[in-house]
mmCIF file of C-alpha atoms in Angstrom:
data_model
loop_
_atom_site.group_PDB
_atom_site.id
_atom_site.type_symbol
_atom_site.label_atom_id
_atom_site.label_comp_id
_atom_site.label_asym_id
_atom_site.label_seq_id
_atom_site.Cartn_x
_atom_site.Cartn_y
_atom_site.Cartn_z
ATOM 1 C CA UNK A 25 49.019 -3.310 -27.938
ATOM 2 C CA UNK A 26 47.551 -3.460 -31.435
ATOM 3 C CA UNK A 27 50.492 -1.535 -32.945
ATOM 4 C CA UNK A 28 53.036 -3.969 -31.482
ATOM 5 C CA UNK A 29 51.323 -6.865 -33.310
ATOM 6 C CA UNK A 30 50.328 -5.209 -36.498
ATOM 7 C CA UNK A 31 52.239 -4.009 -39.515
ATOM 8 C CA UNK A 32 49.792 -1.231 -40.082
ATOM 9 C CA UNK A 33 49.521 1.135 -37.312
ATOM 10 C CA UNK A 34 46.583 2.632 -35.557
ATOM 11 C CA UNK A 35 45.850 5.751 -33.466
ATOM 12 C CA UNK A 36 42.841 6.341 -31.234
ATOM 13 C CA UNK A 37 40.694 9.246 -31.992
ATOM 14 C CA UNK A 38 39.279 11.820 -29.453
ATOM 15 C CA UNK A 39 35.915 9.714 -29.496
ATOM 16 C CA UNK A 40 37.778 6.468 -28.527
ATOM 17 C CA UNK A 41 37.620 4.897 -31.965
ATOM 18 C CA UNK A 42 40.688 3.452 -33.957
ATOM 19 C CA UNK A 43 41.839 4.869 -37.165
ATOM 20 C CA UNK A 44 44.745 4.026 -39.319
ATOM 21 C CA UNK A 45 47.861 6.021 -38.743
ATOM 22 C CA UNK A 46 48.739 6.542 -42.393
ATOM 23 C CA UNK A 47 52.336 6.424 -43.259
ATOM 24 C CA UNK A 48 53.506 4.532 -40.154
ATOM 25 C CA UNK A 49 54.315 0.885 -40.425
ATOM 26 C CA UNK A 50 55.745 -1.792 -37.931
ATOM 27 C CA UNK A 51 58.000 -4.009 -40.167
ATOM 28 C CA UNK A 52 58.234 -6.531 -37.220
ATOM 29 C CA UNK A 53 54.488 -6.880 -37.003
ATOM 30 C CA UNK A 54 52.557 -10.151 -37.832
ATOM 31 C CA UNK A 55 51.302 -10.550 -41.408
ATOM 32 C CA UNK A 56 48.354 -12.669 -40.166
ATOM 33 C CA UNK A 57 47.453 -10.336 -37.269
ATOM 34 C CA UNK A 58 47.851 -7.308 -39.633
ATOM 35 C CA UNK A 59 45.391 -9.077 -42.209
ATOM 36 C CA UNK A 60 42.835 -9.951 -39.486
ATOM 37 C CA UNK A 61 42.984 -6.596 -37.798
ATOM 38 C CA UNK A 62 42.439 -4.823 -41.129
ATOM 39 C CA UNK A 63 39.558 -7.082 -41.829
ATOM 40 C CA UNK A 64 37.914 -6.415 -38.507
ATOM 41 C CA UNK A 65 38.684 -2.571 -38.859
ATOM 42 C CA UNK A 66 37.007 -2.459 -42.305
ATOM 43 C CA UNK A 67 34.018 -4.685 -41.430
ATOM 44 C CA UNK A 68 30.674 -3.223 -40.640
ATOM 45 C CA UNK A 69 30.887 -4.775 -37.101
ATOM 46 C CA UNK A 70 31.252 -2.384 -34.044
ATOM 47 C CA UNK A 71 34.033 -4.242 -31.975
ATOM 48 C CA UNK A 72 34.622 -3.017 -28.415
ATOM 49 C CA UNK A 73 37.611 -3.791 -26.395
ATOM 50 C CA UNK A 74 37.557 -3.487 -22.472
ATOM 51 C CA UNK A 75 39.712 -4.479 -19.598
ATOM 52 C CA UNK A 76 38.621 -5.951 -16.310
ATOM 53 C CA UNK A 77 38.167 -9.207 -14.393
ATOM 54 C CA UNK A 78 34.403 -9.228 -14.793
ATOM 55 C CA UNK A 79 32.356 -8.853 -17.845
ATOM 56 C CA UNK A 80 30.597 -5.461 -18.114
ATOM 57 C CA UNK A 81 26.974 -5.422 -17.047
ATOM 58 C CA UNK A 82 25.726 -4.466 -20.597
ATOM 59 C CA UNK A 83 26.956 -7.936 -21.858
ATOM 60 C CA UNK A 84 24.603 -10.813 -21.268
ATOM 61 C CA UNK A 85 27.184 -13.208 -19.809
ATOM 62 C CA UNK A 86 26.619 -16.687 -18.319
ATOM 63 C CA UNK A 87 29.580 -16.172 -16.012
ATOM 64 C CA UNK A 88 30.779 -12.755 -15.185
ATOM 65 C CA UNK A 89 34.291 -13.569 -14.336
ATOM 66 C CA UNK A 90 37.019 -13.226 -16.999
ATOM 67 C CA UNK A 91 40.035 -15.603 -17.033
ATOM 68 C CA UNK A 92 42.602 -14.416 -19.550
ATOM 69 C CA UNK A 93 39.994 -13.013 -22.074
ATOM 70 C CA UNK A 94 36.583 -13.639 -23.516
ATOM 71 C CA UNK A 95 34.673 -12.705 -26.599
ATOM 72 C CA UNK A 96 30.937 -12.015 -27.049
ATOM 73 C CA UNK A 97 29.542 -11.904 -30.556
ATOM 74 C CA UNK A 98 26.105 -10.663 -31.708
ATOM 75 C CA UNK A 99 25.900 -11.251 -35.290
ATOM 76 C CA UNK A 100 22.249 -9.769 -35.674
ATOM 77 C CA UNK A 101 23.331 -6.542 -34.082
ATOM 78 C CA UNK A 102 26.732 -6.440 -35.851
ATOM 79 C CA UNK A 103 28.505 -6.066 -32.428
ATOM 80 C CA UNK A 104 31.250 -7.953 -30.798
ATOM 81 C CA UNK A 105 33.174 -7.437 -27.487
ATOM 82 C CA UNK A 106 36.466 -8.498 -26.235
ATOM 83 C CA UNK A 107 37.090 -8.347 -22.536
ATOM 84 C CA UNK A 108 40.735 -8.867 -21.425
ATOM 85 C CA UNK A 109 41.403 -9.613 -17.810
ATOM 86 C CA UNK A 110 43.644 -7.312 -15.890
ATOM 87 C CA UNK A 111 45.142 -9.888 -13.446
ATOM 88 C CA UNK A 112 43.253 -13.336 -13.990
ATOM 89 C CA UNK A 113 45.695 -14.824 -16.548
ATOM 90 C CA UNK A 114 45.904 -18.563 -16.536
ATOM 91 C CA UNK A 115 48.858 -20.681 -16.768
ATOM 92 C CA UNK A 116 49.250 -22.048 -20.410
ATOM 93 C CA UNK A 117 51.002 -25.112 -21.777
ATOM 94 C CA UNK A 118 53.370 -24.293 -24.526
ATOM 95 C CA UNK A 119 54.139 -26.452 -27.493
ATOM 96 C CA UNK A 120 57.532 -27.422 -25.999
ATOM 97 C CA UNK A 121 55.731 -28.762 -22.817
ATOM 98 C CA UNK A 122 56.772 -25.868 -20.622
ATOM 99 C CA UNK A 123 54.392 -23.522 -18.855
ATOM 100 C CA UNK A 124 53.770 -19.555 -19.168
ATOM 101 C CA UNK A 125 51.343 -17.053 -18.257
ATOM 102 C CA UNK A 126 49.543 -15.688 -21.405
ATOM 103 C CA UNK A 127 49.713 -11.974 -21.651
ATOM 104 C CA UNK A 128 46.928 -9.504 -22.691
ATOM 105 C CA UNK A 129 48.742 -9.371 -26.234
ATOM 106 C CA UNK A 130 48.531 -13.113 -26.980
ATOM 107 C CA UNK A 131 44.914 -13.082 -25.479
ATOM 108 C CA UNK A 132 43.897 -10.211 -27.657
ATOM 109 C CA UNK A 133 45.170 -11.761 -30.838
ATOM 110 C CA UNK A 134 43.552 -15.043 -29.968
ATOM 111 C CA UNK A 135 40.080 -13.328 -29.262
ATOM 112 C CA UNK A 136 40.162 -11.014 -32.318
ATOM 113 C CA UNK A 137 42.045 -13.278 -34.898
ATOM 114 C CA UNK A 138 40.859 -16.631 -33.524
ATOM 115 C CA UNK A 139 37.184 -15.842 -32.642
ATOM 116 C CA UNK A 140 35.843 -12.520 -33.994
ATOM 117 C CA UNK A 141 37.193 -12.413 -37.508
ATOM 118 C CA UNK A 142 36.380 -16.071 -38.230
ATOM 119 C CA UNK A 143 32.797 -15.312 -37.163
ATOM 120 C CA UNK A 144 32.540 -12.157 -39.278
ATOM 121 C CA UNK A 145 33.817 -14.137 -42.246
ATOM 122 C CA UNK A 146 31.677 -17.144 -41.249
ATOM 123 C CA UNK A 147 34.856 -19.364 -41.595
ATOM 124 C CA UNK A 148 35.163 -21.515 -38.517
ATOM 125 C CA UNK A 149 38.701 -22.484 -37.770
ATOM 126 C CA UNK A 150 40.908 -23.336 -34.794
ATOM 127 C CA UNK A 151 41.418 -20.246 -32.588
ATOM 128 C CA UNK A 152 44.731 -21.713 -31.008
ATOM 129 C CA UNK A 153 46.183 -22.536 -34.349
ATOM 130 C CA UNK A 154 45.438 -19.036 -35.551
ATOM 131 C CA UNK A 155 47.035 -17.532 -32.341
ATOM 132 C CA UNK A 156 50.072 -19.743 -32.838
ATOM 133 C CA UNK A 157 50.541 -18.520 -36.385
ATOM 134 C CA UNK A 158 50.594 -15.038 -35.119
ATOM 135 C CA UNK A 159 53.039 -15.871 -32.200
ATOM 136 C CA UNK A 160 55.316 -17.634 -34.552
ATOM 137 C CA UNK A 161 55.460 -14.441 -36.845
ATOM 138 C CA UNK A 162 56.231 -12.365 -33.777
ATOM 139 C CA UNK A 163 58.816 -14.784 -32.096
ATOM 140 C CA UNK A 164 56.550 -15.405 -29.116
ATOM 141 C CA UNK A 165 55.883 -18.718 -27.187
ATOM 142 C CA UNK A 166 53.419 -20.914 -28.985
ATOM 143 C CA UNK A 167 50.577 -22.554 -27.080
ATOM 144 C CA UNK A 168 49.990 -26.247 -27.124
ATOM 145 C CA UNK A 169 47.583 -27.022 -29.783
ATOM 146 C CA UNK A 170 43.858 -27.657 -28.739
ATOM 147 C CA UNK A 171 42.203 -29.493 -31.773
ATOM 148 C CA UNK A 172 38.726 -28.906 -30.291
ATOM 149 C CA UNK A 173 39.121 -25.055 -29.631
ATOM 150 C CA UNK A 174 36.929 -24.005 -32.651
ATOM 151 C CA UNK A 175 36.603 -20.288 -33.582
ATOM 152 C CA UNK A 176 32.812 -20.456 -33.013
#
C-alpha cells in the first residue's frame, strides 16, 4: 500500500519493520506522500500500523470501534498507532458532490500525512487538505473539504 503511494519504495524486514528498498522508485507516486512518509520513517517515533475494526487492547481508546481509520499519538512516549478498518469504511462526499467509499489507501495517507506527521513536526494543518493534495497527485477522487478537520 505504501509503495503504491510513495516514490521511494519500502520493504518489510523479517522483524516486521520497514526499510527503504534502495534503487527502486515509483515514478507515479505522490511527492507529498513520499515527503511525509520519509519524514515519518526518519523520525525517532515508533509508528505502528494495524488492521481491524476494533482498536487493539494495548491502545487506550475512548471508543474501540474503527470506522475507516484512526490515529493514536503519544508524544511523550514517541509512539503513534494507525488502525485501518478492514470492513467499516464510511461513505465519503467528494469535491464534485458525488459519494464514494474511502479505501484503506486514502485512509492511510490521511492518518499518516494528515495527522501523524503534522504532530511530529508540531505543525497543525488540515488533514483533509493534505489528503486531497496526495489524491490529486495520484489521480484519485478528492474528498470534500472539511475546514474544521485539524491535524491535531
